[in-house]
């Protein structure tokens, strides 16, 4: 449907602040319903001066470049394994960081270009300006050249996402980089210290090691907070086996540049102080929402006092005509597909009369560690807290991927668990999987959980053999039984 000029006192029907996945999805959906839409997007350079085009974190400095570098790491491992399968591979093989960065950046730029074309084709106006609220219907866009444009709209959607958070210690901003900088780093990172052990930190440490660089992870307390602890322990063990080092219970206190160009990192922990030299220090200690940059109080907007994110009801803020999607929402998953789905549904409710709301439960996700970890639903800890240990059943199994046998790859961390209610038909509460292609494996089971998956359904399903996904249809040993969950063969 072609956009119709809005009637009344506003310039646009919908103004979207933020050109990331969620904001763009909402804008394009609203445009399809004939609404006049404008998108504001502006990237403030990182501390190292890194900037990028439209598309948001995922496209430019998140999911996409991360997955491509993870794939590059896996390919290096596959080349080595190919010898076992009869391939004659010259020795030594070599890797070029600059070539990878160029290929990744070329792909990102192509996505930026396609996004601009899509907006033009849908007659959505794109403004490369930093939006700041003047009132509940007015946003002032501040351009790079210093000019300003005042824009009014009936409805406003905030989709500005977040940026990496810098810890407060001397030398951090001067010498450390973040994920905003890594994927376009012009020279190889070399020996890298990753400060932080969320999924971003672990993924970066994992693919850097796979690309041939030494990597060390410094973590204050626990890895992958919020994930199933048993699965996390296996992820850590696998990474250690791959050669990633961990500094557990350590806090950085200072980074300084040495005469030899190296970065000297000093830290403290329960066992005293320590230090080490690195070529690169990557900070991955969480992200902060960009809500404060919008001057939200000018529009009467309220934010959570600790997270500074918006508390919404069906994505609606405390101001009736202002909505928010994506990483600026308090206590919602910070995942690209979540923002996209929420943005599309919001536009449908606003402009097409639908009633469907975003379902934030049972959202699947994957940590792209060297051996991937995919999950959906409750962790074992959360299931126990919600239902008590006596009311749940945990089925679990180690398994042996067929493709691991010939190169004699380590299988001891290939593991899965299914968490169910104890009472028949044993509704599935959570599914967790560590192994190759974990994201591809868990996606289908996420749909099944949405449809009311039970353990009986899994038991009644005939798996595709030989695949790793079939292991979910064969799992039969419970933790409660105390039986050994290790198979005797690939077909046992």
Short mmCIF file of C-alpha atoms in Angstrom, two decimals:
data_model
loop_
_atom_site.label_atom_id
_atom_site.label_comp_id
_atom_site.label_asym_id
_atom_site.label_seq_id
_atom_site.Cartn_x
_atom_site.Cartn_y
_atom_site.Cartn_z
CA UNK A 1 0.00 0.00 0.00
CA UNK A 2 1.42 3.39 -0.98
CA UNK A 3 1.97 5.76 1.95
CA UNK A 4 -0.67 8.46 2.37
CA UNK A 5 0.31 11.91 3.66
CA UNK A 6 -0.75 12.11 7.32
CA UNK A 7 -3.66 14.37 8.07
CA UNK A 8 -3.61 16.77 11.00
CA UNK A 9 -0.76 18.62 12.63
CA UNK A 10 2.05 16.03 12.32
CA UNK A 11 4.75 15.58 9.67
CA UNK A 12 4.57 11.77 9.88
CA UNK A 13 2.36 9.03 11.18
CA UNK A 14 5.32 7.21 12.68
CA UNK A 15 8.81 8.33 13.66
CA UNK A 16 11.27 5.56 14.46
CA UNK A 17 14.41 6.50 16.39
CA UNK A 18 17.04 3.91 15.59
CA UNK A 19 17.90 2.15 12.34
CA UNK A 20 18.58 -1.28 13.77
CA UNK A 21 16.70 -4.50 13.16
CA UNK A 22 13.74 -3.78 15.44
CA UNK A 23 13.22 -0.20 14.33
CA UNK A 24 13.51 -1.06 10.64
CA UNK A 25 11.09 -3.98 10.97
CA UNK A 26 8.52 -1.72 12.62
CA UNK A 27 9.04 1.04 10.05
CA UNK A 28 8.68 -1.28 7.03
CA UNK A 29 5.60 -2.96 8.49
CA UNK A 30 3.94 0.40 9.18
CA UNK A 31 4.73 1.55 5.67
CA UNK A 32 3.06 -1.56 4.26
CA UNK A 33 -0.15 -0.39 5.94
CA UNK A 34 0.01 2.93 4.12
CA UNK A 35 1.55 5.01 6.87
CA UNK A 36 4.00 7.85 6.34
CA UNK A 37 7.18 6.85 8.17
CA UNK A 38 10.54 8.43 8.94
CA UNK A 39 13.57 6.65 10.42
CA UNK A 40 16.31 8.48 12.31
CA UNK A 41 19.66 6.75 12.67
CA UNK A 42 23.02 8.05 13.80
CA UNK A 43 26.11 6.26 15.09
CA UNK A 44 28.26 8.13 17.59
CA UNK A 45 31.85 6.97 16.98
CA UNK A 46 33.32 4.54 19.49
CA UNK A 47 36.19 5.59 21.74
CA UNK A 48 38.49 4.33 18.96
CA UNK A 49 36.60 6.30 16.31
CA UNK A 50 34.78 3.34 14.77
CA UNK A 51 31.49 4.08 13.05
CA UNK A 52 29.21 2.26 10.60
CA UNK A 53 26.14 2.48 8.38
CA UNK A 54 22.45 1.83 8.85
CA UNK A 55 21.35 -1.56 10.13
CA UNK A 56 22.16 -1.40 13.82
CA UNK A 57 24.37 -3.52 16.03
CA UNK A 58 23.47 -6.92 14.58
CA UNK A 59 24.40 -6.13 11.00
CA UNK A 60 27.43 -3.96 11.66
CA UNK A 61 29.13 -4.97 14.90
CA UNK A 62 27.15 -7.90 16.27
CA UNK A 63 25.52 -11.10 15.09
CA UNK A 64 26.55 -10.97 11.43
CA UNK A 65 30.30 -10.23 11.66
CA UNK A 66 30.53 -12.43 14.78
CA UNK A 67 28.99 -15.41 12.96
CA UNK A 68 31.24 -14.86 9.94
CA UNK A 69 34.38 -14.83 12.10
CA UNK A 70 33.12 -17.86 14.01
CA UNK A 71 32.70 -19.60 10.67
CA UNK A 72 36.23 -18.61 9.64
CA UNK A 73 37.48 -20.23 12.84
CA UNK A 74 35.52 -23.43 12.21
CA UNK A 75 36.84 -23.60 8.65
CA UNK A 76 40.40 -23.50 9.94
CA UNK A 77 39.62 -26.47 12.15
CA UNK A 78 37.89 -28.27 9.27
CA UNK A 79 40.94 -27.84 7.03
CA UNK A 80 43.04 -29.65 9.61
CA UNK A 81 40.43 -32.42 9.95
CA UNK A 82 40.22 -32.84 6.17
CA UNK A 83 43.57 -34.67 6.21
CA UNK A 84 41.94 -37.48 8.18
CA UNK A 85 39.32 -37.79 5.46
CA UNK A 86 41.88 -38.23 2.70
CA UNK A 87 42.42 -34.66 1.57
CA UNK A 88 46.00 -33.63 0.80
CA UNK A 89 46.40 -30.28 2.51
CA UNK A 90 49.69 -28.38 2.12
CA UNK A 91 51.53 -27.75 5.36
CA UNK A 92 51.72 -25.22 6.84
CA UNK A 93 48.44 -23.48 6.10
CA UNK A 94 48.18 -19.78 6.90
CA UNK A 95 45.51 -17.26 7.85
CA UNK A 96 45.31 -13.55 6.98
CA UNK A 97 43.36 -11.30 9.36
CA UNK A 98 43.27 -8.37 6.97
CA UNK A 99 41.66 -10.49 4.24
CA UNK A 100 38.97 -11.72 6.62
CA UNK A 101 38.17 -8.20 7.85
CA UNK A 102 37.93 -6.94 4.27
CA UNK A 103 35.55 -9.74 3.30
CA UNK A 104 33.40 -9.22 6.40
CA UNK A 105 33.24 -5.45 5.92
CA UNK A 106 32.38 -5.81 2.24
CA UNK A 107 29.43 -8.01 3.18
CA UNK A 108 28.29 -5.52 5.85
CA UNK A 109 28.45 -2.63 3.37
CA UNK A 110 26.32 -4.62 0.93
CA UNK A 111 23.69 -5.09 3.64
CA UNK A 112 23.84 -1.36 4.46
CA UNK A 113 23.21 -0.58 0.81
CA UNK A 114 20.31 -3.03 0.47
CA UNK A 115 18.73 -1.53 3.60
CA UNK A 116 18.89 1.97 2.13
CA UNK A 117 17.33 0.70 -1.11
CA UNK A 118 14.52 -1.02 0.79
CA UNK A 119 13.69 2.18 2.66
CA UNK A 120 13.64 4.13 -0.59
CA UNK A 121 11.44 1.56 -2.32
CA UNK A 122 8.98 1.60 0.57
CA UNK A 123 9.02 5.41 0.55
CA UNK A 124 10.30 5.55 4.11
CA UNK A 125 12.30 8.69 4.71
CA UNK A 126 15.76 8.10 6.18
CA UNK A 127 17.41 10.83 8.22
CA UNK A 128 21.04 10.39 9.26
CA UNK A 129 20.64 12.40 12.42
CA UNK A 130 20.83 11.94 16.19
CA UNK A 131 17.31 12.20 17.59
CA UNK A 132 16.57 14.07 20.82
CA UNK A 133 13.10 14.58 22.28
CA UNK A 134 11.63 18.06 22.46
CA UNK A 135 8.22 16.85 23.57
CA UNK A 136 6.03 13.75 23.27
CA UNK A 137 5.40 14.31 19.55
CA UNK A 138 8.55 16.18 18.53
CA UNK A 139 12.10 15.02 17.96
CA UNK A 140 15.02 17.21 16.92
CA UNK A 141 17.45 15.45 14.59
CA UNK A 142 20.99 16.72 14.97
CA UNK A 143 23.03 16.16 11.82
CA UNK A 144 26.74 15.49 11.43
CA UNK A 145 27.25 18.92 9.87
CA UNK A 146 25.72 20.65 12.89
CA UNK A 147 22.36 21.40 11.31
CA UNK A 148 19.13 20.48 13.04
CA UNK A 149 15.75 19.31 11.77
CA UNK A 150 12.59 19.40 13.87
CA UNK A 151 10.27 16.45 13.11
CA UNK A 152 6.80 15.76 14.47
CA UNK A 153 4.88 12.48 14.43
CA UNK A 154 1.66 11.06 15.82
CA UNK A 155 3.47 7.95 17.11
CA UNK A 156 7.12 7.46 18.04
CA UNK A 157 9.00 4.19 18.43
CA UNK A 158 12.28 4.11 20.33
CA UNK A 159 14.64 1.45 18.98
CA UNK A 160 18.09 2.84 19.72
CA UNK A 161 19.55 -0.32 21.26
CA UNK A 162 22.73 -0.13 23.30
CA UNK A 163 26.48 0.15 23.18
CA UNK A 164 29.30 -1.60 25.07
CA UNK A 165 29.83 -0.50 28.65
CA UNK A 166 33.35 0.51 29.69
CA UNK A 167 34.52 -0.50 33.18
CA UNK A 168 35.97 2.32 35.25
CA UNK A 169 39.70 1.74 35.57
CA UNK A 170 42.72 3.75 34.38
CA UNK A 171 43.63 3.20 30.75
CA UNK A 172 40.41 1.44 29.81
CA UNK A 173 39.03 3.91 27.27
CA UNK A 174 42.50 4.94 26.10
CA UNK A 175 43.82 1.47 25.27
CA UNK A 176 40.97 -1.07 25.21
CA UNK A 177 38.67 -1.87 22.33
CA UNK A 178 35.14 -3.29 22.32
CA UNK A 179 33.07 -5.39 19.93
CA UNK A 180 32.30 -2.08 18.20
CA UNK A 181 35.92 -2.06 17.00
CA UNK A 182 37.02 -5.70 16.69
CA UNK A 183 35.31 -6.63 13.43
CA UNK A 184 36.93 -3.77 11.50
CA UNK A 185 40.29 -3.86 13.29
CA UNK A 186 42.83 -3.02 10.55
CA UNK A 187 45.64 -5.17 11.97
CA UNK A 188 45.55 -8.60 13.60
CA UNK A 189 44.68 -8.52 17.31
CA UNK A 190 47.46 -10.89 18.34
CA UNK A 191 47.51 -12.10 21.94
CA UNK A 192 44.16 -10.87 23.27
CA UNK A 193 42.73 -10.44 26.75
CA UNK A 194 38.94 -10.45 26.83
CA UNK A 195 37.52 -8.78 29.92
CA UNK A 196 34.06 -10.21 30.55
CA UNK A 197 32.52 -13.65 30.07
CA UNK A 198 29.06 -13.05 28.70
CA UNK A 199 28.22 -14.50 25.32
CA UNK A 200 30.00 -11.69 23.46
CA UNK A 201 33.23 -12.17 25.37
CA UNK A 202 33.25 -15.95 25.07
CA UNK A 203 32.36 -15.93 21.38
CA UNK A 204 35.14 -13.46 20.58
CA UNK A 205 37.70 -15.34 22.67
CA UNK A 206 36.65 -18.57 20.99
CA UNK A 207 36.96 -17.48 17.38
CA UNK A 208 40.17 -15.55 18.03
CA UNK A 209 41.77 -18.72 19.41
CA UNK A 210 40.44 -20.66 16.44
CA UNK A 211 42.03 -18.14 14.08
CA UNK A 212 45.39 -18.75 15.71
CA UNK A 213 45.65 -15.99 18.30
CA UNK A 214 46.23 -16.55 22.00
CA UNK A 215 43.15 -15.54 23.97
CA UNK A 216 42.51 -15.18 27.67
CA UNK A 217 39.19 -14.45 29.37
CA UNK A 218 39.11 -12.47 32.60
CA UNK A 219 35.89 -12.83 34.58
CA UNK A 220 34.92 -11.34 37.91
CA UNK A 221 32.53 -14.07 39.04
CA UNK A 222 30.68 -16.40 36.66
CA UNK A 223 30.56 -17.19 32.96
CA UNK A 224 27.35 -16.73 30.98
CA UNK A 225 25.21 -15.44 33.83
CA UNK A 226 21.59 -16.50 33.39
CA UNK A 227 22.38 -19.66 31.43
CA UNK A 228 22.15 -23.24 32.72
CA UNK A 229 25.14 -23.73 35.01
CA UNK A 230 25.84 -27.34 34.07
CA UNK A 231 25.92 -26.46 30.39
CA UNK A 232 28.12 -23.42 31.04
CA UNK A 233 30.66 -25.56 32.86
CA UNK A 234 30.92 -27.77 29.76
CA UNK A 235 31.31 -24.73 27.49
CA UNK A 236 34.17 -23.51 29.66
CA UNK A 237 35.82 -26.93 29.76
CA UNK A 238 35.67 -27.23 25.97
CA UNK A 239 37.15 -23.77 25.51
CA UNK A 240 39.96 -24.62 27.91
CA UNK A 241 40.65 -27.80 25.95
CA UNK A 242 40.85 -25.64 22.82
CA UNK A 243 43.51 -23.51 24.50
CA UNK A 244 41.53 -20.51 25.77
CA UNK A 245 42.83 -19.42 29.18
CA UNK A 246 40.59 -18.19 31.99
CA UNK A 247 41.35 -15.79 34.84
CA UNK A 248 38.47 -16.45 37.23
CA UNK A 249 37.68 -14.09 40.09
CA UNK A 250 39.88 -11.32 38.74
CA UNK A 251 39.11 -7.61 38.35
CA UNK A 252 41.19 -5.32 36.11
CA UNK A 253 42.62 -2.30 37.88
CA UNK A 254 44.82 -0.66 35.22
CA UNK A 255 45.93 -0.88 31.60
CA UNK A 256 49.07 0.91 30.41
CA UNK A 257 51.06 0.93 27.19
CA UNK A 258 54.61 -0.35 27.38
CA UNK A 259 57.61 0.92 25.36
CA UNK A 260 57.45 -2.27 23.27
CA UNK A 261 53.87 -1.43 22.25
CA UNK A 262 52.33 -4.15 24.41
CA UNK A 263 49.51 -3.46 26.85
CA UNK A 264 50.28 -4.22 30.49
CA UNK A 265 47.14 -5.24 32.35
CA UNK A 266 47.12 -5.26 36.14
CA UNK A 267 44.41 -7.09 38.06
CA UNK A 268 43.40 -8.12 41.55
CA UNK A 269 41.68 -11.17 42.99
CA UNK A 270 41.28 -13.16 46.17
CA UNK A 271 44.77 -14.57 45.68
CA UNK A 272 46.35 -11.12 45.40
CA UNK A 273 47.43 -8.99 42.47
CA UNK A 274 48.72 -10.04 39.07
CA UNK A 275 49.66 -8.68 35.69
CA UNK A 276 50.23 -9.73 32.10
CA UNK A 277 51.17 -8.31 28.72
CA UNK A 278 48.83 -8.47 25.74
CA UNK A 279 48.63 -7.09 22.21
CA UNK A 280 44.92 -6.29 22.47
CA UNK A 281 42.48 -5.86 25.34
CA UNK A 282 38.83 -6.35 24.43
CA UNK A 283 36.24 -5.13 26.92
CA UNK A 284 32.99 -7.13 26.93
CA UNK A 285 31.48 -6.35 30.33
CA UNK A 286 27.92 -5.74 29.25
CA UNK A 287 26.02 -3.10 27.34
CA UNK A 288 24.19 0.09 28.28
CA UNK A 289 20.95 1.27 26.72
CA UNK A 290 21.16 4.53 24.76
CA UNK A 291 17.92 5.84 26.29
CA UNK A 292 19.61 8.69 28.18
CA UNK A 293 20.96 10.20 24.96
CA UNK A 294 17.38 10.86 23.83
CA UNK A 295 16.63 13.40 26.57
CA UNK A 296 13.62 11.25 27.57
CA UNK A 297 12.47 13.56 30.37
CA UNK A 298 11.55 16.23 27.78
CA UNK A 299 8.82 13.87 26.57
CA UNK A 300 7.84 12.83 30.09
CA UNK A 301 9.31 9.36 29.62
CA UNK A 302 10.21 7.28 32.66
CA UNK A 303 13.10 4.82 32.73
CA UNK A 304 14.10 2.14 35.22
CA UNK A 305 16.39 3.74 37.83
CA UNK A 306 19.09 1.08 37.48
CA UNK A 307 19.02 -0.16 33.90
CA UNK A 308 17.83 3.18 32.44
CA UNK A 309 15.63 1.12 30.15
CA UNK A 310 11.95 1.60 29.44
CA UNK A 311 9.35 -0.36 31.37
CA UNK A 312 6.57 -1.02 28.90
CA UNK A 313 3.20 -2.70 28.61
CA UNK A 314 2.92 -4.31 25.17
CA UNK A 315 5.86 -2.11 24.11
CA UNK A 316 3.96 1.05 25.18
CA UNK A 317 5.86 3.40 27.51
CA UNK A 318 4.26 5.59 30.17
CA UNK A 319 3.56 8.12 27.40
CA UNK A 320 0.65 6.69 25.34
CA UNK A 321 1.96 7.58 21.86
CA UNK A 322 5.59 6.55 22.52
CA UNK A 323 6.66 2.92 22.22
CA UNK A 324 9.93 1.01 22.51
CA UNK A 325 11.32 -2.23 21.10
CA UNK A 326 14.58 -4.13 21.34
CA UNK A 327 17.46 -3.73 23.75
CA UNK A 328 16.04 -0.58 25.42
CA UNK A 329 13.30 -2.63 27.11
CA UNK A 330 13.78 -3.50 30.77
CA UNK A 331 14.16 -7.23 31.52
CA UNK A 332 13.54 -8.36 27.95
CA UNK A 333 15.86 -10.58 25.89
CA UNK A 334 18.51 -8.56 24.06
CA UNK A 335 18.23 -10.54 20.84
CA UNK A 336 17.78 -9.33 17.26
CA UNK A 337 14.88 -11.67 16.33
CA UNK A 338 13.03 -10.55 19.47
CA UNK A 339 13.29 -6.90 18.43
CA UNK A 340 12.20 -7.70 14.86
CA UNK A 341 9.16 -9.70 15.98
CA UNK A 342 8.14 -7.10 18.55
CA UNK A 343 8.52 -4.28 16.02
CA UNK A 344 6.39 -5.99 13.38
CA UNK A 345 3.67 -6.91 15.83
CA UNK A 346 3.61 -3.40 17.26
CA UNK A 347 3.07 -1.88 13.80
CA UNK A 348 0.31 -4.41 13.17
CA UNK A 349 -1.48 -3.45 16.38
CA UNK A 350 -1.11 0.27 15.72
CA UNK A 351 -2.09 0.34 12.07
CA UNK A 352 -3.73 -2.92 11.01
CA UNK A 353 -6.07 -3.82 13.82
CA UNK A 354 -4.34 -7.01 14.99
CA UNK A 355 -4.43 -7.98 18.65
CA UNK A 356 -1.40 -10.29 18.83
CA UNK A 357 1.28 -9.28 21.35
CA UNK A 358 4.91 -10.23 21.58
CA UNK A 359 5.53 -13.45 23.51
CA UNK A 360 8.83 -13.10 25.34
CA UNK A 361 8.74 -16.61 26.82
CA UNK A 362 10.63 -19.57 25.40
CA UNK A 363 12.86 -17.56 23.11
CA UNK A 364 15.65 -19.74 21.74
CA UNK A 365 19.25 -18.55 21.61
CA UNK A 366 22.71 -19.86 20.82
CA UNK A 367 26.15 -19.02 22.14
CA UNK A 368 28.54 -19.41 19.20
CA UNK A 369 31.40 -20.72 21.30
CA UNK A 370 33.86 -23.13 19.61
CA UNK A 371 31.47 -25.98 20.44
CA UNK A 372 28.14 -24.18 20.23
CA UNK A 373 25.54 -24.06 22.99
CA UNK A 374 21.88 -23.67 22.02
CA UNK A 375 18.95 -23.52 24.41
CA UNK A 376 15.29 -22.69 24.74
CA UNK A 377 13.06 -22.47 27.80
CA UNK A 378 13.99 -22.81 31.45
CA UNK A 379 17.39 -23.64 32.85
CA UNK A 380 17.54 -26.52 35.30
CA UNK A 381 18.02 -24.02 38.14
CA UNK A 382 15.01 -21.94 37.10
CA UNK A 383 12.85 -25.03 36.71
CA UNK A 384 13.73 -26.16 40.24
CA UNK A 385 13.02 -22.71 41.64
CA UNK A 386 9.67 -22.51 39.87
CA UNK A 387 8.39 -26.05 40.35
CA UNK A 388 10.68 -27.62 43.02
CA UNK A 389 13.06 -30.50 42.33
CA UNK A 390 10.41 -33.11 43.13
CA UNK A 391 8.09 -31.86 40.37
CA UNK A 392 10.50 -31.90 37.44
CA UNK A 393 12.41 -34.54 35.51
CA UNK A 394 15.75 -33.97 33.79
CA UNK A 395 16.64 -36.27 30.91
CA UNK A 396 20.24 -36.03 29.79
CA UNK A 397 22.77 -37.68 27.52
CA UNK A 398 26.26 -37.42 26.18
CA UNK A 399 26.49 -38.27 22.50
CA UNK A 400 29.04 -38.83 19.74
CA UNK A 401 28.68 -36.87 16.48
CA UNK A 402 29.50 -39.22 13.59
CA UNK A 403 31.72 -36.66 11.90
CA UNK A 404 33.92 -36.47 14.99
CA UNK A 405 35.09 -40.09 14.79
CA UNK A 406 37.57 -40.17 11.89
CA UNK A 407 39.54 -37.05 12.95
CA UNK A 408 39.22 -38.30 16.54
CA UNK A 409 37.76 -35.04 17.81
CA UNK A 410 36.97 -34.64 21.47
CA UNK A 411 33.38 -35.73 22.19
CA UNK A 412 33.40 -35.52 25.98
CA UNK A 413 31.55 -32.18 26.04
CA UNK A 414 28.84 -33.09 23.50
CA UNK A 415 25.86 -33.14 25.81
CA UNK A 416 22.15 -32.36 25.96
CA UNK A 417 19.38 -32.19 28.51
CA UNK A 418 15.60 -32.01 28.39
CA UNK A 419 13.82 -30.55 31.41
CA UNK A 420 10.19 -31.60 31.85
CA UNK A 421 7.43 -31.68 34.41
CA UNK A 422 7.43 -35.01 36.23
CA UNK A 423 3.70 -35.53 35.81
CA UNK A 424 2.57 -37.15 32.55
CA UNK A 425 2.56 -36.26 29.70
CA UNK A 426 5.68 -34.45 30.93
CA UNK A 427 5.48 -31.03 29.33
CA UNK A 428 8.90 -29.88 28.17
CA UNK A 429 10.11 -26.82 30.11
CA UNK A 430 13.57 -26.42 28.60
CA UNK A 431 15.98 -27.95 26.12
CA UNK A 432 19.76 -27.48 26.11
CA UNK A 433 22.30 -28.69 23.57
CA UNK A 434 26.07 -28.43 23.25
CA UNK A 435 27.54 -29.54 19.97
CA UNK A 436 28.03 -28.71 16.30
CA UNK A 437 25.36 -26.52 14.64
CA UNK A 438 23.59 -25.99 17.96
CA UNK A 439 21.56 -23.08 16.64
CA UNK A 440 20.24 -25.11 13.73
CA UNK A 441 19.39 -27.97 16.08
CA UNK A 442 17.56 -25.96 18.72
CA UNK A 443 15.48 -23.78 16.36
CA UNK A 444 13.04 -26.52 15.39
CA UNK A 445 12.60 -27.66 18.97
CA UNK A 446 11.82 -24.05 19.95
CA UNK A 447 8.83 -24.15 17.60
CA UNK A 448 7.80 -27.48 19.13
CA UNK A 449 7.94 -26.05 22.65
CA UNK A 450 5.71 -23.16 21.52
CA UNK A 451 3.27 -25.80 20.28
CA UNK A 452 3.21 -27.64 23.63
CA UNK A 453 5.98 -30.23 23.24
CA UNK A 454 5.99 -33.10 25.74
CA UNK A 455 8.54 -35.80 26.48
CA UNK A 456 6.08 -38.30 25.04
CA UNK A 457 6.20 -36.39 21.73
CA UNK A 458 9.98 -36.69 21.68
CA UNK A 459 9.80 -40.38 22.54
CA UNK A 460 7.27 -41.02 19.76
CA UNK A 461 9.39 -39.21 17.15
CA UNK A 462 11.69 -41.21 14.89
CA UNK A 463 14.97 -39.38 14.47
CA UNK A 464 16.95 -38.85 11.30
CA UNK A 465 20.06 -41.02 11.47
CA UNK A 466 22.89 -40.21 11.74
CA UNK A 467 22.36 -36.64 12.96
CA UNK A 468 23.09 -34.85 16.20
CA UNK A 469 19.53 -33.53 16.42
CA UNK A 470 18.12 -37.07 16.66
CA UNK A 471 19.72 -37.37 20.10
CA UNK A 472 16.77 -35.43 21.50
CA UNK A 473 14.44 -38.20 20.30
CA UNK A 474 16.57 -40.90 21.92
CA UNK A 475 17.26 -39.36 25.32
CA UNK A 476 15.91 -41.68 28.00
CA UNK A 477 18.18 -41.50 31.05
CA UNK A 478 17.14 -39.26 33.91
CA UNK A 479 19.41 -37.56 36.39
CA UNK A 480 17.19 -38.94 39.12
CA UNK A 481 18.07 -42.52 38.09
CA UNK A 482 21.80 -42.03 38.58
CA UNK A 483 22.49 -44.13 35.46
CA UNK A 484 25.46 -43.33 33.21
CA UNK A 485 24.28 -41.08 30.31
CA UNK A 486 27.30 -41.94 28.15
CA UNK A 487 26.49 -44.01 25.02
CA UNK A 488 28.50 -47.10 24.15
CA UNK A 489 28.46 -46.42 20.41
CA UNK A 490 27.11 -43.96 17.86
CA UNK A 491 24.07 -46.17 17.30
CA UNK A 492 23.36 -47.34 20.87
#
